[in-house]
GROMACS .gro file of C-alpha atoms in nm:
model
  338
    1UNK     CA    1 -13.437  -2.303 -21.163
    2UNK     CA    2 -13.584  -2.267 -20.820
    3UNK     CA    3 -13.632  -2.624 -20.800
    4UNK     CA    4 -13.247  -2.662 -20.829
    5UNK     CA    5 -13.144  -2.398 -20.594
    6UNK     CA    6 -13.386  -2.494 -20.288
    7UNK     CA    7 -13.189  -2.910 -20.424
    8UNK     CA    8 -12.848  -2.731 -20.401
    9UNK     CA    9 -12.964  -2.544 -20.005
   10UNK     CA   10 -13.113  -2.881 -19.907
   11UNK     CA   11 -12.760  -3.068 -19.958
   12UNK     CA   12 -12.526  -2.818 -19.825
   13UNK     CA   13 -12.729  -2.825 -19.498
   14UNK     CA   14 -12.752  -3.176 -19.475
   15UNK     CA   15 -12.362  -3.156 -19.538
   16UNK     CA   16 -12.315  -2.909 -19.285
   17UNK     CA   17 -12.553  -3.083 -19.032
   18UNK     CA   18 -12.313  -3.427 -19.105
   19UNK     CA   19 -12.045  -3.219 -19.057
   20UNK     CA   20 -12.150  -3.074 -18.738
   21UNK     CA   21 -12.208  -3.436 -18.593
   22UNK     CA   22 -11.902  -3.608 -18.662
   23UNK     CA   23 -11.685  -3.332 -18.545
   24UNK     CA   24 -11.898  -3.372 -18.242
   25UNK     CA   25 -11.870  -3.718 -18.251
   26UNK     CA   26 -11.527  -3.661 -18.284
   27UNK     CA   27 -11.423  -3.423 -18.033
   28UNK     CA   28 -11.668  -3.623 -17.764
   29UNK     CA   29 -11.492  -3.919 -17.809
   30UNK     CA   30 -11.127  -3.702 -17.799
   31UNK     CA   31 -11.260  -3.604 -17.476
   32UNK     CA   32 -11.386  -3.884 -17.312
   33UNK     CA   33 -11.065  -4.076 -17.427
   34UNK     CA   34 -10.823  -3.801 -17.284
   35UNK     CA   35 -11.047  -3.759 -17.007
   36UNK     CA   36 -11.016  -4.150 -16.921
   37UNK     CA   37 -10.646  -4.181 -16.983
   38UNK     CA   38 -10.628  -3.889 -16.705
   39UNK     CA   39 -10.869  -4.040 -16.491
   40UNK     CA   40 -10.590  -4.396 -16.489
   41UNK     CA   41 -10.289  -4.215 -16.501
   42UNK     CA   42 -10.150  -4.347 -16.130
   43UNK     CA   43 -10.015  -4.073 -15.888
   44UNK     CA   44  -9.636  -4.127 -15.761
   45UNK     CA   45  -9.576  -4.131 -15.430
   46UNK     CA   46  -9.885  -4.198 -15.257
   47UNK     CA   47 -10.045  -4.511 -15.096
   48UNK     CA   48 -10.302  -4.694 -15.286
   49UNK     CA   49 -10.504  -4.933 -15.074
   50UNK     CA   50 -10.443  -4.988 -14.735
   51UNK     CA   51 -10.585  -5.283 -14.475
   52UNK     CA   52 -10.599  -5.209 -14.063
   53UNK     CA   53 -10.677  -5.431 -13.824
   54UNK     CA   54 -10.745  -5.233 -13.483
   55UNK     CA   55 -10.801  -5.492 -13.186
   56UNK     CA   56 -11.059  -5.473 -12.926
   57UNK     CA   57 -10.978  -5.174 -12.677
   58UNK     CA   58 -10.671  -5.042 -12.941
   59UNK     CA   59 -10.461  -5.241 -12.833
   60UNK     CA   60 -10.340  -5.464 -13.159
   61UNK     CA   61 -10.287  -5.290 -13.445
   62UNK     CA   62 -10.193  -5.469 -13.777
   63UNK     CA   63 -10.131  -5.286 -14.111
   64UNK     CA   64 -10.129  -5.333 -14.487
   65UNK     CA   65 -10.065  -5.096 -14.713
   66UNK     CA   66  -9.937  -5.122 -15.089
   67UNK     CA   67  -9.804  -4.781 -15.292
   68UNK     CA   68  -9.873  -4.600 -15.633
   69UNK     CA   69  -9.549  -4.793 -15.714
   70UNK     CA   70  -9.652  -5.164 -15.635
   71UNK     CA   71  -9.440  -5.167 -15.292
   72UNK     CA   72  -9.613  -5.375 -15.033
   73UNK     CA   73  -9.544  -5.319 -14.652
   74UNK     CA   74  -9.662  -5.481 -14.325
   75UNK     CA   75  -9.609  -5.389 -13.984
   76UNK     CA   76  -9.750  -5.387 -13.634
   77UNK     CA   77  -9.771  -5.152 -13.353
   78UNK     CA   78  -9.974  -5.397 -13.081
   79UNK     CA   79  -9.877  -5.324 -12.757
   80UNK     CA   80 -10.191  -5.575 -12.587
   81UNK     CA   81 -10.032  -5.590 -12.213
   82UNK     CA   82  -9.728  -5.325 -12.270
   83UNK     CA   83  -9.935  -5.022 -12.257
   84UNK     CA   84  -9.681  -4.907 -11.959
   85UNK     CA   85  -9.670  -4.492 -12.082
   86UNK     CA   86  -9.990  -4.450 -11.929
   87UNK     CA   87  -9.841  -4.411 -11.546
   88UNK     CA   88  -9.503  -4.255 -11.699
   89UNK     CA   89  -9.541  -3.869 -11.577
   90UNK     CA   90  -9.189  -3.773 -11.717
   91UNK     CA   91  -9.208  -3.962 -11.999
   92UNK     CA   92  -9.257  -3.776 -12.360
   93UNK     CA   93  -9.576  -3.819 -12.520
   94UNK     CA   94  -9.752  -3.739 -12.793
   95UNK     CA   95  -9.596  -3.853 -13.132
   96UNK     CA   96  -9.601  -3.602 -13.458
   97UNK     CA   97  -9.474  -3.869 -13.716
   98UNK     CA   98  -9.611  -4.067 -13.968
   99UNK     CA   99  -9.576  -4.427 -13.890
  100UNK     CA  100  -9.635  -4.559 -14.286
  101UNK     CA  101  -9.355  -4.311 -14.389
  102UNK     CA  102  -9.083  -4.441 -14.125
  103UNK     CA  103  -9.199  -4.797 -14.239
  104UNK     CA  104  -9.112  -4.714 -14.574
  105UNK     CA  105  -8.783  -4.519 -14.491
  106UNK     CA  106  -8.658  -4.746 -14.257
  107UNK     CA  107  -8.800  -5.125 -14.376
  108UNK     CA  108  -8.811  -5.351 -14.694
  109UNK     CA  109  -9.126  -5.376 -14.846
  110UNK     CA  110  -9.279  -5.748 -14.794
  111UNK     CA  111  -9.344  -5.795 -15.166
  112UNK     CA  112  -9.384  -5.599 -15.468
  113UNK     CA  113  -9.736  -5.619 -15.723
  114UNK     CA  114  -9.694  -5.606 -16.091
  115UNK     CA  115  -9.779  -5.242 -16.302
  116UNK     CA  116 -10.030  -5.374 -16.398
  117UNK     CA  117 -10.193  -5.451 -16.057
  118UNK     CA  118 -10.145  -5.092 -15.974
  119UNK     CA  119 -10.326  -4.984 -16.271
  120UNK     CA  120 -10.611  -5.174 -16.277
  121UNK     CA  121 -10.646  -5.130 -15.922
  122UNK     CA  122 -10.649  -4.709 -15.968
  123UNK     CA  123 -10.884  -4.789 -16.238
  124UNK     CA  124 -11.176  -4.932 -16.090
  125UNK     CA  125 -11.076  -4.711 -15.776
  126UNK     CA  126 -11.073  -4.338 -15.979
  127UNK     CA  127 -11.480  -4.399 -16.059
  128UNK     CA  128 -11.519  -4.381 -15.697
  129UNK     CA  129 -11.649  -4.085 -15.541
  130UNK     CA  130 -11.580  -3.959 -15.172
  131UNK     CA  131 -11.915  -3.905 -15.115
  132UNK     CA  132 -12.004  -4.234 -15.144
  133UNK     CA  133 -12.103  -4.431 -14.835
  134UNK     CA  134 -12.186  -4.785 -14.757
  135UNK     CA  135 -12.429  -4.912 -14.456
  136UNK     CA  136 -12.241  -5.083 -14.202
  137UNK     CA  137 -12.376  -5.325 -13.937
  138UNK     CA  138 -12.347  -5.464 -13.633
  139UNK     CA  139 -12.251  -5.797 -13.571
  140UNK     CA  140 -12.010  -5.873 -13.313
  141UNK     CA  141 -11.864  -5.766 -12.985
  142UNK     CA  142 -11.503  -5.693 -12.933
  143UNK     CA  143 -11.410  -5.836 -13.244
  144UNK     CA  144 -11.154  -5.573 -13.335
  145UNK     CA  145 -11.225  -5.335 -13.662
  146UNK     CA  146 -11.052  -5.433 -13.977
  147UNK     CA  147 -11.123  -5.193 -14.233
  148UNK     CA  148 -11.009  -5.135 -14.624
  149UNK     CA  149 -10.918  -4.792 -14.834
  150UNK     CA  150 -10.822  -4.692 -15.155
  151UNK     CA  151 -10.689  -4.412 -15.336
  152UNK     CA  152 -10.962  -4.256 -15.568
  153UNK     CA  153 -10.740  -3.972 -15.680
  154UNK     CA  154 -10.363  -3.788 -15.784
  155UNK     CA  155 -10.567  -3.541 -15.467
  156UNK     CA  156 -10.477  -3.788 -15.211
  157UNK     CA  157 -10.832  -3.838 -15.119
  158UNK     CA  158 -10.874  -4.232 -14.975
  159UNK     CA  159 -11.272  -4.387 -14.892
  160UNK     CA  160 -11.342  -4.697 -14.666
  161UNK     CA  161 -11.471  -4.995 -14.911
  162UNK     CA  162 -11.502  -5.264 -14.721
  163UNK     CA  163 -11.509  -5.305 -14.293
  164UNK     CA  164 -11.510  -5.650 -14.111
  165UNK     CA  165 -11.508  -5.721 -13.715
  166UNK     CA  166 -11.744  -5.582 -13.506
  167UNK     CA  167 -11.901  -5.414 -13.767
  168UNK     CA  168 -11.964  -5.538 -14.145
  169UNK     CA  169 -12.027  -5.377 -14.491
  170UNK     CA  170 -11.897  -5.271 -14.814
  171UNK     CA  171 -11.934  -4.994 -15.022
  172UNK     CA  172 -12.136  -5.115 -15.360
  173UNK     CA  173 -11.978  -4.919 -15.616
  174UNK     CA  174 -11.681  -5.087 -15.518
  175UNK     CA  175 -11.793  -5.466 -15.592
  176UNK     CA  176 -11.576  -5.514 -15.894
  177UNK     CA  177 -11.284  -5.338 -15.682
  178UNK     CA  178 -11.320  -5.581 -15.430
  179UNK     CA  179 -11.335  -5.874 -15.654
  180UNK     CA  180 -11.008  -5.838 -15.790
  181UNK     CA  181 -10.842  -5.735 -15.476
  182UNK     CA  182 -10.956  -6.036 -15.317
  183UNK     CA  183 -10.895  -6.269 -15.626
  184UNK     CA  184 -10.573  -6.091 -15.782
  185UNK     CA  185 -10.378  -5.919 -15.474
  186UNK     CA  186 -10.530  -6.086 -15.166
  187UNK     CA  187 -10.341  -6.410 -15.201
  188UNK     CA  188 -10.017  -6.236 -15.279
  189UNK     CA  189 -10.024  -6.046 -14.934
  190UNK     CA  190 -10.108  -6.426 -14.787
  191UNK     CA  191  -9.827  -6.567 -14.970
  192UNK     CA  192  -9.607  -6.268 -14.843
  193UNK     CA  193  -9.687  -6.257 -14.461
  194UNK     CA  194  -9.435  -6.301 -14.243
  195UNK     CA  195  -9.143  -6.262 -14.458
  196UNK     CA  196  -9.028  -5.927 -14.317
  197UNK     CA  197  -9.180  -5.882 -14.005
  198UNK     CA  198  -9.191  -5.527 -13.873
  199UNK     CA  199  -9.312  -5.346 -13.501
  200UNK     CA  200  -9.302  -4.975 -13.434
  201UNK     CA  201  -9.308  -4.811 -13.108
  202UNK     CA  202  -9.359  -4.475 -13.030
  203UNK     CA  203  -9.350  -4.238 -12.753
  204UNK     CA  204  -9.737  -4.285 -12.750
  205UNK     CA  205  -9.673  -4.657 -12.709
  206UNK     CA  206  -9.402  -4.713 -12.469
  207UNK     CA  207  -9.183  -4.495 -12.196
  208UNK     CA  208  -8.965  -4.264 -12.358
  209UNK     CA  209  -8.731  -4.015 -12.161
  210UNK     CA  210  -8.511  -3.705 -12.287
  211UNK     CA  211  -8.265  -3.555 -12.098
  212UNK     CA  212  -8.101  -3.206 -12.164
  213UNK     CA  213  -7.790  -3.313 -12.011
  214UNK     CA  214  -7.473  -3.507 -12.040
  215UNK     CA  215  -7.565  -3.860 -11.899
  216UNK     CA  216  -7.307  -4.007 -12.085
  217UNK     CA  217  -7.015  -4.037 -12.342
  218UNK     CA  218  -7.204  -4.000 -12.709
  219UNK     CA  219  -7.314  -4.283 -12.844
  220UNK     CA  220  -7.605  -4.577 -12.885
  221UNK     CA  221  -7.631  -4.796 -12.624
  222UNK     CA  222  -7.835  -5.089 -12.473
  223UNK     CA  223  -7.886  -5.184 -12.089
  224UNK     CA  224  -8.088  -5.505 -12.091
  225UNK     CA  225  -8.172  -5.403 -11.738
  226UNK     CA  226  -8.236  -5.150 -11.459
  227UNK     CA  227  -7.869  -5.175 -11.287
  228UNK     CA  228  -7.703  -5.112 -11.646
  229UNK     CA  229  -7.970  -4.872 -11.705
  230UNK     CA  230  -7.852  -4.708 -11.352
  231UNK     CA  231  -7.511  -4.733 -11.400
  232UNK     CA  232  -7.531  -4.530 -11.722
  233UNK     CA  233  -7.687  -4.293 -11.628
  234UNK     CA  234  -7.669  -4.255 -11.266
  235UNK     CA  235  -7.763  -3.864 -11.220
  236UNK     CA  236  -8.066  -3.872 -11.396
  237UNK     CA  237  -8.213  -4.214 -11.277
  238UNK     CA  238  -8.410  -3.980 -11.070
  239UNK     CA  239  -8.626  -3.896 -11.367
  240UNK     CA  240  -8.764  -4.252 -11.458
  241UNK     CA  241  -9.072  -4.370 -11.307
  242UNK     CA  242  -9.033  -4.581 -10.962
  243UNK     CA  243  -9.252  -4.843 -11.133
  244UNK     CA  244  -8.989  -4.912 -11.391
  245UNK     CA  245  -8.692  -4.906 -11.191
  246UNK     CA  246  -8.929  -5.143 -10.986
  247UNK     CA  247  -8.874  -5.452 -11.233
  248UNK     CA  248  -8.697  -5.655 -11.412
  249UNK     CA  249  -8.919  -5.628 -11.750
  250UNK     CA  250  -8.788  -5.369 -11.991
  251UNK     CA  251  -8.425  -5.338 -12.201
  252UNK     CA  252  -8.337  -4.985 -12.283
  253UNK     CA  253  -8.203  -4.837 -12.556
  254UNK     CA  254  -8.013  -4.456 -12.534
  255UNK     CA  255  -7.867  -4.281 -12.767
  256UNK     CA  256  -7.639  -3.951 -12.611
  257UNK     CA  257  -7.606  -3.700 -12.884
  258UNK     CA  258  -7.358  -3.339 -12.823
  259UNK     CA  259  -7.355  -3.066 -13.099
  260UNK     CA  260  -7.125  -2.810 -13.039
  261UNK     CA  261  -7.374  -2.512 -13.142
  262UNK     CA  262  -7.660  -2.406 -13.020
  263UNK     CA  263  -8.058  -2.393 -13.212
  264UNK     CA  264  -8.030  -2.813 -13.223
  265UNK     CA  265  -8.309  -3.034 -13.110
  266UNK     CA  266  -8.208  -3.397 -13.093
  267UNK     CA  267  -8.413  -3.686 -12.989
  268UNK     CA  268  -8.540  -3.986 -13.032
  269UNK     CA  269  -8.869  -4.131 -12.977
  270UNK     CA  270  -8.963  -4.422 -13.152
  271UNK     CA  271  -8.785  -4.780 -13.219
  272UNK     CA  272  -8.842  -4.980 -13.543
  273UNK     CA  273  -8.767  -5.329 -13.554
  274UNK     CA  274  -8.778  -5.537 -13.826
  275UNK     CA  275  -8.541  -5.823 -13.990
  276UNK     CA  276  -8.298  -5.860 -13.699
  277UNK     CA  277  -8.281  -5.433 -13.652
  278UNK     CA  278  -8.340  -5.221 -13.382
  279UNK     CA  279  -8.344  -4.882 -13.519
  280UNK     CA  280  -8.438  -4.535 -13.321
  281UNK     CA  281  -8.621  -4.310 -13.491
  282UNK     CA  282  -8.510  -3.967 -13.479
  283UNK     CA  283  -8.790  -3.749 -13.314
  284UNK     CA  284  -8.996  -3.498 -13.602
  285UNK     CA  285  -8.999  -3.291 -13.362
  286UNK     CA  286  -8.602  -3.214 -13.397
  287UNK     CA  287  -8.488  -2.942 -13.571
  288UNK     CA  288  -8.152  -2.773 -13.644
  289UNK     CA  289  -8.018  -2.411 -13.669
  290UNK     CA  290  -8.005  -2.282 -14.036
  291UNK     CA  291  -7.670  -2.172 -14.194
  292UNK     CA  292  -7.746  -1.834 -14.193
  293UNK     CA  293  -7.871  -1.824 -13.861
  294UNK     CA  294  -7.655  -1.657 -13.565
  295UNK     CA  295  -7.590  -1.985 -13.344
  296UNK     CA  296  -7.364  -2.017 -12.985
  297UNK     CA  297  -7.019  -2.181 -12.886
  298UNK     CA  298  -7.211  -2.398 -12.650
  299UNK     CA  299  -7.239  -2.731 -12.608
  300UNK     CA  300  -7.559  -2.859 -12.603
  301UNK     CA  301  -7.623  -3.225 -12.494
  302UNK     CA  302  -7.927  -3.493 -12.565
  303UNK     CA  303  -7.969  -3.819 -12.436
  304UNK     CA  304  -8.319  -4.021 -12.501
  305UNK     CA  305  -8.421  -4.292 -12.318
  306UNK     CA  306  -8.653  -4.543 -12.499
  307UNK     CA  307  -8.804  -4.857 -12.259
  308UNK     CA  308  -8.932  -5.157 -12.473
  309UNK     CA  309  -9.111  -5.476 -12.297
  310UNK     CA  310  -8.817  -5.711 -12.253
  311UNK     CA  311  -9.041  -5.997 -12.405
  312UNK     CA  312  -9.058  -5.768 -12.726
  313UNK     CA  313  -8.670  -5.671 -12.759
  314UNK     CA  314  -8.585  -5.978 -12.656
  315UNK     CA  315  -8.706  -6.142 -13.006
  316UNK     CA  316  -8.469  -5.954 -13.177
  317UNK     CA  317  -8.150  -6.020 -12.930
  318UNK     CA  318  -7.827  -6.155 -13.180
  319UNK     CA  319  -7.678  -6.465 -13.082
  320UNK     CA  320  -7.429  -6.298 -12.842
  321UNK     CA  321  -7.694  -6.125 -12.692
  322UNK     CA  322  -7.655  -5.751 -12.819
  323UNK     CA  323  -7.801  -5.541 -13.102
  324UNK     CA  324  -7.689  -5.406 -13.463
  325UNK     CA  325  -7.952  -5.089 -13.622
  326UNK     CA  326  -8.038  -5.091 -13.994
  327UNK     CA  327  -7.691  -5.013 -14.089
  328UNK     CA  328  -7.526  -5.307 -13.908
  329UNK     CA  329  -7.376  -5.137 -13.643
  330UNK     CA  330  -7.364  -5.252 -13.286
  331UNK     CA  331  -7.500  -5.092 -13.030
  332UNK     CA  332  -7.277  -5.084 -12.698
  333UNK     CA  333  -7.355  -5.282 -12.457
  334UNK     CA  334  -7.356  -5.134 -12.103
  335UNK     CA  335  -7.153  -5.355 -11.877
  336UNK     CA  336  -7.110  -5.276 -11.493
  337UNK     CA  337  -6.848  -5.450 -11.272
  338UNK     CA  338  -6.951  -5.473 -10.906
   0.00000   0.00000   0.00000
């Protein structure tokens, strides 16, 4: 009888132990597989991998950058010999904005990627870690920087993978990353360049004035040179740097804004153009009165001032010579009879 109760313990633990191991088994593998599916779920909203190219001394700067939703943009900022703010005293400077989101807002993207580009892209990119470093070395002299990042995770957090130029490396963890970037995506981007070509300026860039002050009648205009520029604006000429009014080598673009409250900021300091567009960019640094908010009868007046190379604006002249911003309209031309 003994014999058959220590039989009957023996089974029941080994049944129990079984037991115990499969639902282990179980709720491991329920847990790694919800854990991975969360790990490749792609964030919305965010940028996914990004290439720069900064020239030697900063000034060319050439960007890739393709979203969470497959959106691929391209633009430059390269000033090389325009870097004119530098000697403008009066000028604003010091820009707040972010130049990827005013691409997005304002341009096309160049191309698009598939889903499931995106998601194989976040995949290999999530078992990143941003701790993870790579060595990176010295080869070249004023070769520019161009350097690669990816989103790891939904937190935002982006790690350098790969950097070319003066310096070279790329982050080992990342080899199969790389791989299909440059196999899968790389020749895309190739195939896409030069389709939409977009340059932003920004106060940090080129000359850009504000006045506080009624200059002129509201309304967008361009002067494609210094005795337009003059003739708009005679009273505050003053303001502008002697070494601009000294040439012949910018085209200006105004826009004269009047709000008939007070508690208004409105400026503009930065130009976008892309696709045949010349488009201001309101400043981020405006801001308006809110509706609950105890405001004046005054009228408050803006005018901004923005001086672009005439060798850059120039490129995106219309066949009669004026302009048209993202929504097709013109801007006035500034015409003065001697």
């Amino acid at each position: 009888m003994r014999d058959h109760i220590r039989s009957f313990v023996a089974i029941v633990l080994v049944i129990s132990v079984l037991g115990g191991v499969i639902t282990s088994c179980s709720d491991s593998s329920g847990r790694s597989s919800r854990r991975r599916d969360r790990e490749e779920e792609v964030p919305h909203d965010m940028i996914l991998y990004s290439e720069t190219y900064n020239g030697a001394w900063g000034s060319l700067n050439d960007r890739w950058f393709i979203t969470t939703e497959g959106e691929v943009y391209h633009y430059d900022s390269s000033t090389s010999e325009y870097m004119y703010a530098y000697y403008c005293d009066n000028a604003v400077s010091g820009y707040s904005g972010d130049l990827d989101q005013l691409i997005m807002r304002y341009t096309d993207p160049v191309t698009t990627i598939s889903e499931e580009q995106v998601q194989q892209i976040y995949k290999l990119a999530s078992r990143l870690k941003p701790e993870m470093v790579f060595d990176s070395v010295s080869v070249a002299c004023d070769a520019g920087s161009h350097v690669e990042r990816v989103l790891i995770n939904d937190e935002g957090d982006m790690i350098v993978i790969r950097e070319t130029g003066d310096n070279e490396g790329e982050l080992r963890e990342a080899k199969s990353l790389l791989d299909y970037i440059d196999d899968e995506v790389c020749p895309q981007l190739e195939h896409a360049n030069g389709s939409i070509y977009s340059s932003i300026y920004t106060c940090d860039d080129l000359p850009v004035y504000e006045f506080s002050e009624r200059l002129c009648t509201e309304g967008r205009y361009v002067a494609n040179g210094v005795y337009e520029l003059e003739g708009l604006i005679s009273s505050g000429i003053e303001q502008i740097d002697e070494e601009i009014l000294a040439n012949d080598e910018f085209v200006f673009f105004i826009d004269s804004s009047e709000t008939s409250t007070t508690g208004y900021r409105v400026f503009y300091d930065a130009i976008i153009f892309s696709d045949g567009m010349a488009q201001m960019i309101p400043s981020p640094d405006n801001y308006a009165p809110d509706e609950t908010e105890m405001v004046g009868d005054a009228v408050c007046d803006f005018c901004s001032v923005i001086c672009v190379p005439r060798s850059i604006a120039e490129q995106y002249m219309t066949e009669d010579g004026g302009y048209v911003d993202m929504n097709g309209n013109d801007y006035t031309r500034v015409v003065i009879y001697e």
